[in-house]
Amino acid sequence: MENKSKKIAQYSAIALAASAILPMACKKETKEADDPNIIHRDLNKTLTLSSTTKIDSIDVNLDGINELAFIGVSIGSSDITYLVANPGQGLIFCDTTSVSSLKLANASDAGFTPLALPSPQWNQYSVLDVNVVSPSLIKGAAGKGDKYVSFVIRNGLKPFYGWLRVNVSADHKTVLIKDLAYSVLPET
């Protein structure tokens, strides 16, 4: 009997300790409020390259003006995807400034990441991904998961900065434009 009383006392002590710890372990997490000055939009647009040029425009701030566009070109066994900013409405931070073969050769190997060749800068055109069979040239974001592209749009004279999240399939044929975000405060 004495042995049972000891065990009941031990179990009671364990139950008391658990009842003290359990409420702390189940404490509700507090979520930090979203920044009201950042607009986030899900896009979930898919651009699939085929034998014709594909264009998908994006009205970043829903003002009726398409500030950005994705252009996909598939010619023979070559696939190239560009990101283009509407002149006067936007710019893209990129590592290529045109679509010439020299600029394509300088495109990033690691995906859309600004490089020092020729020099990172804000431009109207940028190569997101390139797959050329002859001469062999494979560069860009294909098969490398989600990549973020910085952009700036203009409303009047003021710049508003943001990003796009894109994912290029490993076969270079499909670009998923997932979402975007931008600041409603100029120059931030």
mmCIF file with all atom_site columns, C-alpha atoms in Angstrom:
data_model
loop_
_atom_site.group_PDB
_atom_site.id
_atom_site.type_symbol
_atom_site.label_atom_id
_atom_site.label_alt_id
_atom_site.label_comp_id
_atom_site.label_asym_id
_atom_site.label_entity_id
_atom_site.label_seq_id
_atom_site.pdbx_PDB_ins_code
_atom_site.Cartn_x
_atom_site.Cartn_y
_atom_site.Cartn_z
_atom_site.occupancy
_atom_site.B_iso_or_equiv
_atom_site.pdbx_formal_charge
_atom_site.auth_seq_id
_atom_site.auth_comp_id
_atom_site.auth_asym_id
_atom_site.auth_atom_id
_atom_site.pdbx_PDB_model_num
ATOM 1   C CA . MET A 1 1   ? 0.000  0.000  0.000   1.00 0.00 ? 1   MET A CA 1
ATOM 2   C CA . GLU A 1 2   ? 2.838  2.310  0.935   1.00 0.00 ? 2   GLU A CA 1
ATOM 3   C CA . ASN A 1 3   ? 4.414  1.626  -2.483  1.00 0.00 ? 3   ASN A CA 1
ATOM 4   C CA . LYS A 1 4   ? 1.174  2.643  -4.247  1.00 0.00 ? 4   LYS A CA 1
ATOM 5   C CA . SER A 1 5   ? 1.001  5.861  -2.244  1.00 0.00 ? 5   SER A CA 1
ATOM 6   C CA . LYS A 1 6   ? 4.565  6.699  -3.260  1.00 0.00 ? 6   LYS A CA 1
ATOM 7   C CA . LYS A 1 7   ? 3.782  6.084  -6.925  1.00 0.00 ? 7   LYS A CA 1
ATOM 8   C CA . ILE A 1 8   ? 0.598  8.178  -6.743  1.00 0.00 ? 8   ILE A CA 1
ATOM 9   C CA . ALA A 1 9   ? 2.620  10.998 -5.179  1.00 0.00 ? 9   ALA A CA 1
ATOM 10  C CA . GLN A 1 10  ? 5.226  10.741 -7.967  1.00 0.00 ? 10  GLN A CA 1
ATOM 11  C CA . TYR A 1 11  ? 2.561  10.739 -10.687 1.00 0.00 ? 11  TYR A CA 1
ATOM 12  C CA . SER A 1 12  ? 0.846  13.677 -9.021  1.00 0.00 ? 12  SER A CA 1
ATOM 13  C CA . ALA A 1 13  ? 4.124  15.623 -9.022  1.00 0.00 ? 13  ALA A CA 1
ATOM 14  C CA . ILE A 1 14  ? 4.670  14.856 -12.720 1.00 0.00 ? 14  ILE A CA 1
ATOM 15  C CA . ALA A 1 15  ? 1.097  15.863 -13.568 1.00 0.00 ? 15  ALA A CA 1
ATOM 16  C CA . LEU A 1 16  ? 1.499  19.112 -11.623 1.00 0.00 ? 16  LEU A CA 1
ATOM 17  C CA . ALA A 1 17  ? 4.771  19.914 -13.439 1.00 0.00 ? 17  ALA A CA 1
ATOM 18  C CA . ALA A 1 18  ? 3.187  19.122 -16.826 1.00 0.00 ? 18  ALA A CA 1
ATOM 19  C CA . SER A 1 19  ? 0.173  21.286 -16.070 1.00 0.00 ? 19  SER A CA 1
ATOM 20  C CA . ALA A 1 20  ? 2.505  24.177 -15.267 1.00 0.00 ? 20  ALA A CA 1
ATOM 21  C CA . ILE A 1 21  ? 4.622  23.746 -18.429 1.00 0.00 ? 21  ILE A CA 1
ATOM 22  C CA . LEU A 1 22  ? 1.911  22.817 -20.941 1.00 0.00 ? 22  LEU A CA 1
ATOM 23  C CA . PRO A 1 23  ? 0.163  26.241 -21.023 1.00 0.00 ? 23  PRO A CA 1
ATOM 24  C CA . MET A 1 24  ? 3.515  27.916 -21.753 1.00 0.00 ? 24  MET A CA 1
ATOM 25  C CA . ALA A 1 25  ? 4.247  25.460 -24.580 1.00 0.00 ? 25  ALA A CA 1
ATOM 26  C CA . CYS A 1 26  ? 0.836  26.124 -26.125 1.00 0.00 ? 26  CYS A CA 1
ATOM 27  C CA . LYS A 1 27  ? 1.126  29.891 -25.939 1.00 0.00 ? 27  LYS A CA 1
ATOM 28  C CA . LYS A 1 28  ? -0.327 31.558 -29.015 1.00 0.00 ? 28  LYS A CA 1
ATOM 29  C CA . GLU A 1 29  ? 2.221  33.162 -31.322 1.00 0.00 ? 29  GLU A CA 1
ATOM 30  C CA . THR A 1 30  ? 1.744  36.839 -31.970 1.00 0.00 ? 30  THR A CA 1
ATOM 31  C CA . LYS A 1 31  ? 2.089  37.814 -35.612 1.00 0.00 ? 31  LYS A CA 1
ATOM 32  C CA . GLU A 1 32  ? 3.802  41.029 -36.544 1.00 0.00 ? 32  GLU A CA 1
ATOM 33  C CA . ALA A 1 33  ? 1.485  43.307 -38.499 1.00 0.00 ? 33  ALA A CA 1
ATOM 34  C CA . ASP A 1 34  ? 2.116  43.711 -42.240 1.00 0.00 ? 34  ASP A CA 1
ATOM 35  C CA . ASP A 1 35  ? 3.628  47.008 -43.325 1.00 0.00 ? 35  ASP A CA 1
ATOM 36  C CA . PRO A 1 36  ? 0.699  49.124 -44.576 1.00 0.00 ? 36  PRO A CA 1
ATOM 37  C CA . ASN A 1 37  ? 3.066  50.919 -46.984 1.00 0.00 ? 37  ASN A CA 1
ATOM 38  C CA . ILE A 1 38  ? 3.864  47.719 -48.911 1.00 0.00 ? 38  ILE A CA 1
ATOM 39  C CA . ILE A 1 39  ? 1.385  46.413 -51.460 1.00 0.00 ? 39  ILE A CA 1
ATOM 40  C CA . HIS A 1 40  ? 1.649  42.676 -52.142 1.00 0.00 ? 40  HIS A CA 1
ATOM 41  C CA . ARG A 1 41  ? -0.237 40.991 -54.994 1.00 0.00 ? 41  ARG A CA 1
ATOM 42  C CA . ASP A 1 42  ? -0.399 37.348 -56.033 1.00 0.00 ? 42  ASP A CA 1
ATOM 43  C CA . LEU A 1 43  ? -0.189 37.081 -59.819 1.00 0.00 ? 43  LEU A CA 1
ATOM 44  C CA . ASN A 1 44  ? 0.219  33.364 -60.599 1.00 0.00 ? 44  ASN A CA 1
ATOM 45  C CA . LYS A 1 45  ? 0.657  34.057 -64.311 1.00 0.00 ? 45  LYS A CA 1
ATOM 46  C CA . THR A 1 46  ? 2.212  31.422 -66.556 1.00 0.00 ? 46  THR A CA 1
ATOM 47  C CA . LEU A 1 47  ? 4.095  32.231 -69.750 1.00 0.00 ? 47  LEU A CA 1
ATOM 48  C CA . THR A 1 48  ? 4.669  29.100 -71.858 1.00 0.00 ? 48  THR A CA 1
ATOM 49  C CA . LEU A 1 49  ? 7.103  29.401 -74.747 1.00 0.00 ? 49  LEU A CA 1
ATOM 50  C CA . SER A 1 50  ? 6.117  27.887 -78.075 1.00 0.00 ? 50  SER A CA 1
ATOM 51  C CA . SER A 1 51  ? 6.915  28.533 -81.714 1.00 0.00 ? 51  SER A CA 1
ATOM 52  C CA . THR A 1 52  ? 5.434  32.029 -81.464 1.00 0.00 ? 52  THR A CA 1
ATOM 53  C CA . THR A 1 53  ? 6.495  34.983 -79.353 1.00 0.00 ? 53  THR A CA 1
ATOM 54  C CA . LYS A 1 54  ? 4.552  35.169 -76.094 1.00 0.00 ? 54  LYS A CA 1
ATOM 55  C CA . ILE A 1 55  ? 3.981  38.412 -74.209 1.00 0.00 ? 55  ILE A CA 1
ATOM 56  C CA . ASP A 1 56  ? 2.405  38.853 -70.792 1.00 0.00 ? 56  ASP A CA 1
ATOM 57  C CA . SER A 1 57  ? 2.067  42.395 -69.450 1.00 0.00 ? 57  SER A CA 1
ATOM 58  C CA . ILE A 1 58  ? 1.854  43.415 -65.815 1.00 0.00 ? 58  ILE A CA 1
ATOM 59  C CA . ASP A 1 59  ? 0.068  46.468 -64.450 1.00 0.00 ? 59  ASP A CA 1
ATOM 60  C CA . VAL A 1 60  ? 1.988  46.664 -61.165 1.00 0.00 ? 60  VAL A CA 1
ATOM 61  C CA . ASN A 1 61  ? -0.111 49.272 -59.340 1.00 0.00 ? 61  ASN A CA 1
ATOM 62  C CA . LEU A 1 62  ? -3.443 48.658 -61.139 1.00 0.00 ? 62  LEU A CA 1
ATOM 63  C CA . ASP A 1 63  ? -3.524 52.143 -62.646 1.00 0.00 ? 63  ASP A CA 1
ATOM 64  C CA . GLY A 1 64  ? -4.351 50.950 -66.168 1.00 0.00 ? 64  GLY A CA 1
ATOM 65  C CA . ILE A 1 65  ? -0.727 51.206 -67.413 1.00 0.00 ? 65  ILE A CA 1
ATOM 66  C CA . ASN A 1 66  ? 1.337  48.055 -67.991 1.00 0.00 ? 66  ASN A CA 1
ATOM 67  C CA . GLU A 1 67  ? 4.671  48.960 -66.436 1.00 0.00 ? 67  GLU A CA 1
ATOM 68  C CA . LEU A 1 68  ? 6.366  45.585 -67.075 1.00 0.00 ? 68  LEU A CA 1
ATOM 69  C CA . ALA A 1 69  ? 6.148  42.772 -69.618 1.00 0.00 ? 69  ALA A CA 1
ATOM 70  C CA . PHE A 1 70  ? 7.612  39.301 -70.003 1.00 0.00 ? 70  PHE A CA 1
ATOM 71  C CA . ILE A 1 71  ? 8.500  38.290 -73.541 1.00 0.00 ? 71  ILE A CA 1
ATOM 72  C CA . GLY A 1 72  ? 9.244  34.668 -74.374 1.00 0.00 ? 72  GLY A CA 1
ATOM 73  C CA . VAL A 1 73  ? 10.748 33.674 -77.702 1.00 0.00 ? 73  VAL A CA 1
ATOM 74  C CA . SER A 1 74  ? 11.237 30.087 -78.846 1.00 0.00 ? 74  SER A CA 1
ATOM 75  C CA . ILE A 1 75  ? 12.900 29.732 -82.246 1.00 0.00 ? 75  ILE A CA 1
ATOM 76  C CA . GLY A 1 76  ? 13.951 26.261 -83.311 1.00 0.00 ? 76  GLY A CA 1
ATOM 77  C CA . SER A 1 77  ? 15.935 24.851 -80.416 1.00 0.00 ? 77  SER A CA 1
ATOM 78  C CA . SER A 1 78  ? 16.567 28.218 -78.737 1.00 0.00 ? 78  SER A CA 1
ATOM 79  C CA . ASP A 1 79  ? 14.526 29.735 -75.902 1.00 0.00 ? 79  ASP A CA 1
ATOM 80  C CA . ILE A 1 80  ? 14.999 33.238 -74.532 1.00 0.00 ? 80  ILE A CA 1
ATOM 81  C CA . THR A 1 81  ? 12.896 35.011 -71.912 1.00 0.00 ? 81  THR A CA 1
ATOM 82  C CA . TYR A 1 82  ? 13.163 38.775 -71.456 1.00 0.00 ? 82  TYR A CA 1
ATOM 83  C CA . LEU A 1 83  ? 11.734 41.120 -68.889 1.00 0.00 ? 83  LEU A CA 1
ATOM 84  C CA . VAL A 1 84  ? 10.921 44.517 -70.376 1.00 0.00 ? 84  VAL A CA 1
ATOM 85  C CA . ALA A 1 85  ? 9.949  47.779 -68.688 1.00 0.00 ? 85  ALA A CA 1
ATOM 86  C CA . ASN A 1 86  ? 7.535  50.160 -70.398 1.00 0.00 ? 86  ASN A CA 1
ATOM 87  C CA . PRO A 1 87  ? 9.583  53.250 -71.432 1.00 0.00 ? 87  PRO A CA 1
ATOM 88  C CA . GLY A 1 88  ? 8.963  56.105 -69.034 1.00 0.00 ? 88  GLY A CA 1
ATOM 89  C CA . GLN A 1 89  ? 6.945  53.875 -66.693 1.00 0.00 ? 89  GLN A CA 1
ATOM 90  C CA . GLY A 1 90  ? 9.512  51.509 -65.197 1.00 0.00 ? 90  GLY A CA 1
ATOM 91  C CA . LEU A 1 91  ? 13.037 50.135 -64.987 1.00 0.00 ? 91  LEU A CA 1
ATOM 92  C CA . ILE A 1 92  ? 14.521 46.769 -64.023 1.00 0.00 ? 92  ILE A CA 1
ATOM 93  C CA . PHE A 1 93  ? 17.693 46.126 -62.032 1.00 0.00 ? 93  PHE A CA 1
ATOM 94  C CA . CYS A 1 94  ? 19.625 43.764 -64.237 1.00 0.00 ? 94  CYS A CA 1
ATOM 95  C CA . ASP A 1 95  ? 22.941 42.412 -65.440 1.00 0.00 ? 95  ASP A CA 1
ATOM 96  C CA . THR A 1 96  ? 22.291 42.805 -69.164 1.00 0.00 ? 96  THR A CA 1
ATOM 97  C CA . THR A 1 97  ? 21.342 45.895 -71.090 1.00 0.00 ? 97  THR A CA 1
ATOM 98  C CA . SER A 1 98  ? 20.315 44.554 -74.484 1.00 0.00 ? 98  SER A CA 1
ATOM 99  C CA . VAL A 1 99  ? 19.602 41.347 -76.289 1.00 0.00 ? 99  VAL A CA 1
ATOM 100 C CA . SER A 1 100 ? 22.766 41.216 -78.389 1.00 0.00 ? 100 SER A CA 1
ATOM 101 C CA . SER A 1 101 ? 24.780 37.995 -78.250 1.00 0.00 ? 101 SER A CA 1
ATOM 102 C CA . LEU A 1 102 ? 27.537 39.697 -76.228 1.00 0.00 ? 102 LEU A CA 1
ATOM 103 C CA . LYS A 1 103 ? 25.035 40.768 -73.572 1.00 0.00 ? 103 LYS A CA 1
ATOM 104 C CA . LEU A 1 104 ? 23.433 37.309 -73.550 1.00 0.00 ? 104 LEU A CA 1
ATOM 105 C CA . ALA A 1 105 ? 26.868 35.801 -72.891 1.00 0.00 ? 105 ALA A CA 1
ATOM 106 C CA . ASN A 1 106 ? 27.205 38.123 -69.870 1.00 0.00 ? 106 ASN A CA 1
ATOM 107 C CA . ALA A 1 107 ? 23.862 37.055 -68.399 1.00 0.00 ? 107 ALA A CA 1
ATOM 108 C CA . SER A 1 108 ? 24.007 35.544 -64.948 1.00 0.00 ? 108 SER A CA 1
ATOM 109 C CA . ASP A 1 109 ? 24.762 31.825 -64.599 1.00 0.00 ? 109 ASP A CA 1
ATOM 110 C CA . ALA A 1 110 ? 23.083 31.628 -61.180 1.00 0.00 ? 110 ALA A CA 1
ATOM 111 C CA . GLY A 1 111 ? 19.722 32.940 -62.213 1.00 0.00 ? 111 GLY A CA 1
ATOM 112 C CA . PHE A 1 112 ? 18.598 36.523 -62.211 1.00 0.00 ? 112 PHE A CA 1
ATOM 113 C CA . THR A 1 113 ? 21.312 37.982 -60.008 1.00 0.00 ? 113 THR A CA 1
ATOM 114 C CA . PRO A 1 114 ? 23.014 41.276 -60.853 1.00 0.00 ? 114 PRO A CA 1
ATOM 115 C CA . LEU A 1 115 ? 26.657 40.751 -61.881 1.00 0.00 ? 115 LEU A CA 1
ATOM 116 C CA . ALA A 1 116 ? 29.569 43.084 -62.501 1.00 0.00 ? 116 ALA A CA 1
ATOM 117 C CA . LEU A 1 117 ? 29.595 42.269 -66.245 1.00 0.00 ? 117 LEU A CA 1
ATOM 118 C CA . PRO A 1 118 ? 28.983 44.673 -67.872 1.00 0.00 ? 118 PRO A CA 1
ATOM 119 C CA . SER A 1 119 ? 27.790 46.406 -64.687 1.00 0.00 ? 119 SER A CA 1
ATOM 120 C CA . PRO A 1 120 ? 24.643 46.174 -62.573 1.00 0.00 ? 120 PRO A CA 1
ATOM 121 C CA . GLN A 1 121 ? 22.269 48.971 -63.383 1.00 0.00 ? 121 GLN A CA 1
ATOM 122 C CA . TRP A 1 122 ? 18.671 49.954 -63.931 1.00 0.00 ? 122 TRP A CA 1
ATOM 123 C CA . ASN A 1 123 ? 17.624 49.280 -67.516 1.00 0.00 ? 123 ASN A CA 1
ATOM 124 C CA . GLN A 1 124 ? 14.612 48.930 -69.720 1.00 0.00 ? 124 GLN A CA 1
ATOM 125 C CA . TYR A 1 125 ? 15.473 45.417 -70.967 1.00 0.00 ? 125 TYR A CA 1
ATOM 126 C CA . SER A 1 126 ? 16.879 42.376 -69.236 1.00 0.00 ? 126 SER A CA 1
ATOM 127 C CA . VAL A 1 127 ? 17.420 38.721 -70.029 1.00 0.00 ? 127 VAL A CA 1
ATOM 128 C CA . LEU A 1 128 ? 15.798 36.439 -67.471 1.00 0.00 ? 128 LEU A CA 1
ATOM 129 C CA . ASP A 1 129 ? 16.802 33.167 -69.110 1.00 0.00 ? 129 ASP A CA 1
ATOM 130 C CA . VAL A 1 130 ? 18.528 31.976 -72.298 1.00 0.00 ? 130 VAL A CA 1
ATOM 131 C CA . ASN A 1 131 ? 18.967 28.505 -73.799 1.00 0.00 ? 131 ASN A CA 1
ATOM 132 C CA . VAL A 1 132 ? 20.685 28.577 -77.207 1.00 0.00 ? 132 VAL A CA 1
ATOM 133 C CA . VAL A 1 133 ? 21.869 25.308 -78.752 1.00 0.00 ? 133 VAL A CA 1
ATOM 134 C CA . SER A 1 134 ? 24.327 26.619 -81.361 1.00 0.00 ? 134 SER A CA 1
ATOM 135 C CA . PRO A 1 135 ? 26.592 28.145 -80.274 1.00 0.00 ? 135 PRO A CA 1
ATOM 136 C CA . SER A 1 136 ? 25.889 26.577 -76.879 1.00 0.00 ? 136 SER A CA 1
ATOM 137 C CA . LEU A 1 137 ? 24.745 29.177 -74.366 1.00 0.00 ? 137 LEU A CA 1
ATOM 138 C CA . ILE A 1 138 ? 22.685 28.320 -71.289 1.00 0.00 ? 138 ILE A CA 1
ATOM 139 C CA . LYS A 1 139 ? 22.333 31.040 -68.667 1.00 0.00 ? 139 LYS A CA 1
ATOM 140 C CA . GLY A 1 140 ? 19.739 32.383 -66.332 1.00 0.00 ? 140 GLY A CA 1
ATOM 141 C CA . ALA A 1 141 ? 17.105 31.266 -63.886 1.00 0.00 ? 141 ALA A CA 1
ATOM 142 C CA . ALA A 1 142 ? 15.931 27.948 -65.391 1.00 0.00 ? 142 ALA A CA 1
ATOM 143 C CA . GLY A 1 143 ? 15.599 25.177 -62.821 1.00 0.00 ? 143 GLY A CA 1
ATOM 144 C CA . LYS A 1 144 ? 16.971 27.341 -60.021 1.00 0.00 ? 144 LYS A CA 1
ATOM 145 C CA . GLY A 1 145 ? 13.772 27.875 -58.038 1.00 0.00 ? 145 GLY A CA 1
ATOM 146 C CA . ASP A 1 146 ? 12.199 31.204 -57.167 1.00 0.00 ? 146 ASP A CA 1
ATOM 147 C CA . LYS A 1 147 ? 14.157 34.308 -58.187 1.00 0.00 ? 147 LYS A CA 1
ATOM 148 C CA . TYR A 1 148 ? 13.427 37.907 -57.259 1.00 0.00 ? 148 TYR A CA 1
ATOM 149 C CA . VAL A 1 149 ? 13.631 40.704 -59.811 1.00 0.00 ? 149 VAL A CA 1
ATOM 150 C CA . SER A 1 150 ? 13.913 44.277 -58.555 1.00 0.00 ? 150 SER A CA 1
ATOM 151 C CA . PHE A 1 151 ? 11.993 46.949 -60.398 1.00 0.00 ? 151 PHE A CA 1
ATOM 152 C CA . VAL A 1 152 ? 11.063 50.598 -60.128 1.00 0.00 ? 152 VAL A CA 1
ATOM 153 C CA . ILE A 1 153 ? 7.882  52.150 -61.490 1.00 0.00 ? 153 ILE A CA 1
ATOM 154 C CA . ARG A 1 154 ? 7.185  55.835 -61.930 1.00 0.00 ? 154 ARG A CA 1
ATOM 155 C CA . ASN A 1 155 ? 4.121  57.760 -60.965 1.00 0.00 ? 155 ASN A CA 1
ATOM 156 C CA . GLY A 1 156 ? 4.774  61.247 -62.199 1.00 0.00 ? 156 GLY A CA 1
ATOM 157 C CA . LEU A 1 157 ? 8.398  62.045 -61.380 1.00 0.00 ? 157 LEU A CA 1
ATOM 158 C CA . LYS A 1 158 ? 8.617  59.872 -58.286 1.00 0.00 ? 158 LYS A CA 1
ATOM 159 C CA . PRO A 1 159 ? 10.061 56.329 -58.286 1.00 0.00 ? 159 PRO A CA 1
ATOM 160 C CA . PHE A 1 160 ? 8.401  53.462 -56.390 1.00 0.00 ? 160 PHE A CA 1
ATOM 161 C CA . TYR A 1 161 ? 10.519 50.346 -55.763 1.00 0.00 ? 161 TYR A CA 1
ATOM 162 C CA . GLY A 1 162 ? 9.416  46.724 -55.701 1.00 0.00 ? 162 GLY A CA 1
ATOM 163 C CA . TRP A 1 163 ? 10.122 43.126 -56.659 1.00 0.00 ? 163 TRP A CA 1
ATOM 164 C CA . LEU A 1 164 ? 8.660  40.302 -58.732 1.00 0.00 ? 164 LEU A CA 1
ATOM 165 C CA . ARG A 1 165 ? 9.072  36.639 -57.814 1.00 0.00 ? 165 ARG A CA 1
ATOM 166 C CA . VAL A 1 166 ? 9.492  34.370 -60.843 1.00 0.00 ? 166 VAL A CA 1
ATOM 167 C CA . ASN A 1 167 ? 10.329 30.737 -61.456 1.00 0.00 ? 167 ASN A CA 1
ATOM 168 C CA . VAL A 1 168 ? 11.639 29.404 -64.793 1.00 0.00 ? 168 VAL A CA 1
ATOM 169 C CA . SER A 1 169 ? 11.198 25.680 -65.469 1.00 0.00 ? 169 SER A CA 1
ATOM 170 C CA . ALA A 1 170 ? 14.323 23.545 -65.939 1.00 0.00 ? 170 ALA A CA 1
ATOM 171 C CA . ASP A 1 171 ? 13.433 23.008 -69.612 1.00 0.00 ? 171 ASP A CA 1
ATOM 172 C CA . HIS A 1 172 ? 13.372 26.833 -70.199 1.00 0.00 ? 172 HIS A CA 1
ATOM 173 C CA . LYS A 1 173 ? 9.827  26.608 -71.634 1.00 0.00 ? 173 LYS A CA 1
ATOM 174 C CA . THR A 1 174 ? 7.657  27.919 -68.785 1.00 0.00 ? 174 THR A CA 1
ATOM 175 C CA . VAL A 1 175 ? 7.927  31.065 -66.676 1.00 0.00 ? 175 VAL A CA 1
ATOM 176 C CA . LEU A 1 176 ? 5.713  31.337 -63.609 1.00 0.00 ? 176 LEU A CA 1
ATOM 177 C CA . ILE A 1 177 ? 5.241  34.932 -62.455 1.00 0.00 ? 177 ILE A CA 1
ATOM 178 C CA . LYS A 1 178 ? 4.236  34.260 -58.857 1.00 0.00 ? 178 LYS A CA 1
ATOM 179 C CA . ASP A 1 179 ? 3.762  37.578 -57.081 1.00 0.00 ? 179 ASP A CA 1
ATOM 180 C CA . LEU A 1 180 ? 4.988  41.112 -56.628 1.00 0.00 ? 180 LEU A CA 1
ATOM 181 C CA . ALA A 1 181 ? 5.303  43.740 -53.956 1.00 0.00 ? 181 ALA A CA 1
ATOM 182 C CA . TYR A 1 182 ? 6.083  47.446 -54.036 1.00 0.00 ? 182 TYR A CA 1
ATOM 183 C CA . SER A 1 183 ? 6.210  50.390 -51.698 1.00 0.00 ? 183 SER A CA 1
ATOM 184 C CA . VAL A 1 184 ? 3.499  53.045 -51.904 1.00 0.00 ? 184 VAL A CA 1
ATOM 185 C CA . LEU A 1 185 ? 5.998  55.510 -50.453 1.00 0.00 ? 185 LEU A CA 1
ATOM 186 C CA . PRO A 1 186 ? 8.165  57.060 -53.185 1.00 0.00 ? 186 PRO A CA 1
ATOM 187 C CA . GLU A 1 187 ? 11.935 56.670 -53.063 1.00 0.00 ? 187 GLU A CA 1
ATOM 188 C CA . THR A 1 188 ? 11.886 53.965 -50.350 1.00 0.00 ? 188 THR A CA 1
#
